[in-house]
Amino acid sequence: MRNELKIIIKNIYCDNNTDLFIRGCNNRLGFIDDLITKIKMSADNVELYDSENEPTEEIHIAVNVADAKGITIRYDSILYINKIVKYYYLQHEFSMDNPDSDGIDPCLDGFRDEAYSKKQFIMDEMIVDYLSGKGYTRLSYNEMEEVFHEPISISDTETDKYITVNNALFMDYFGLCESLS
């Protein structure tokens, strides 16, 4: 796990500095509208989810739909930009109706860090360049799922629960901002 992430997780969840998390959740990234405008130039649809009292800006991107030999493939991406630390996660997805009459699942889909189509790839490069220019670092799926190996304590309650980077910094896993709603 990256040292900067260990330090911030320890500060919030072991040293009980939950104000740091809550302040981050109240932030608004000043560049988000500009980034969305740039993404819209290479995507079919872009939706910014409400991030009030959340630690991340979450952007769902319908990149494109392609038809290959009568099979329609949908390419989507999800971008999570952290408001507490300068890290982000970009996930690419595909989905299609299962053409196999013996198939069990009606839909075939998948996700990963790498693009599935050229349009996703071009958009990925643009997002990486843009956020790198703002001082942000990309996390991989494996890094998002890394476990913080110290017991955490929230609100003076000791627990042996271990949390992932995703749970600790990219969602309000313990409902720290619930009282703000």
Tab-separated table of N, CA and C in Angstrom, residues 12 19-20 36 38 40 54 68 75 78 81 92 115 164:
chain	number	residue	atom	x	y	z
A	12	ILE	N	-7.246	9.033	10.011
A	12	ILE	CA	-8.707	9.101	10.109
A	12	ILE	C	-9.261	8.011	11.020
A	19	ASP	N	-12.759	14.376	11.441
A	19	ASP	CA	-13.001	15.705	10.850
A	19	ASP	C	-12.275	15.847	9.509
A	20	LEU	N	-11.113	15.239	9.383
A	20	LEU	CA	-10.361	15.264	8.134
A	20	LEU	C	-11.185	14.625	7.008
A	36	ILE	N	-15.591	17.295	-17.071
A	36	ILE	CA	-16.792	16.699	-17.667
A	36	ILE	C	-16.984	17.203	-19.095
A	38	LYS	N	-14.670	18.044	-21.166
A	38	LYS	CA	-13.677	17.331	-21.991
A	38	LYS	C	-14.106	15.879	-22.235
A	40	LYS	N	-17.145	14.706	-22.303
A	40	LYS	CA	-18.315	14.703	-23.191
A	40	LYS	C	-17.917	14.737	-24.664
A	54	GLU	N	-19.972	13.014	0.344
A	54	GLU	CA	-19.281	11.821	-0.135
A	54	GLU	C	-17.802	12.148	-0.345
A	68	ALA	N	-21.154	-5.477	-33.735
A	68	ALA	CA	-20.184	-6.370	-34.371
A	68	ALA	C	-20.893	-7.668	-34.746
A	75	TYR	N	-19.945	0.020	-24.206
A	75	TYR	CA	-18.700	0.330	-23.494
A	75	TYR	C	-18.971	1.491	-22.545
A	78	ILE	N	-16.303	4.218	-15.409
A	78	ILE	CA	-16.641	4.915	-14.163
A	78	ILE	C	-15.366	5.534	-13.624
A	81	ILE	N	-12.981	10.231	-8.357
A	81	ILE	CA	-11.912	11.169	-8.000
A	81	ILE	C	-12.060	11.494	-6.521
A	92	HIS	N	-13.009	0.545	-16.577
A	92	HIS	CA	-13.642	0.386	-17.883
A	92	HIS	C	-14.484	-0.888	-17.874
A	115	ALA	N	-8.704	-0.234	-21.068
A	115	ALA	CA	-9.826	-0.028	-21.981
A	115	ALA	C	-10.115	-1.286	-22.793
A	164	THR	N	-10.413	-1.853	3.291
A	164	THR	CA	-9.649	-1.653	2.065
A	164	THR	C	-9.487	-0.157	1.810
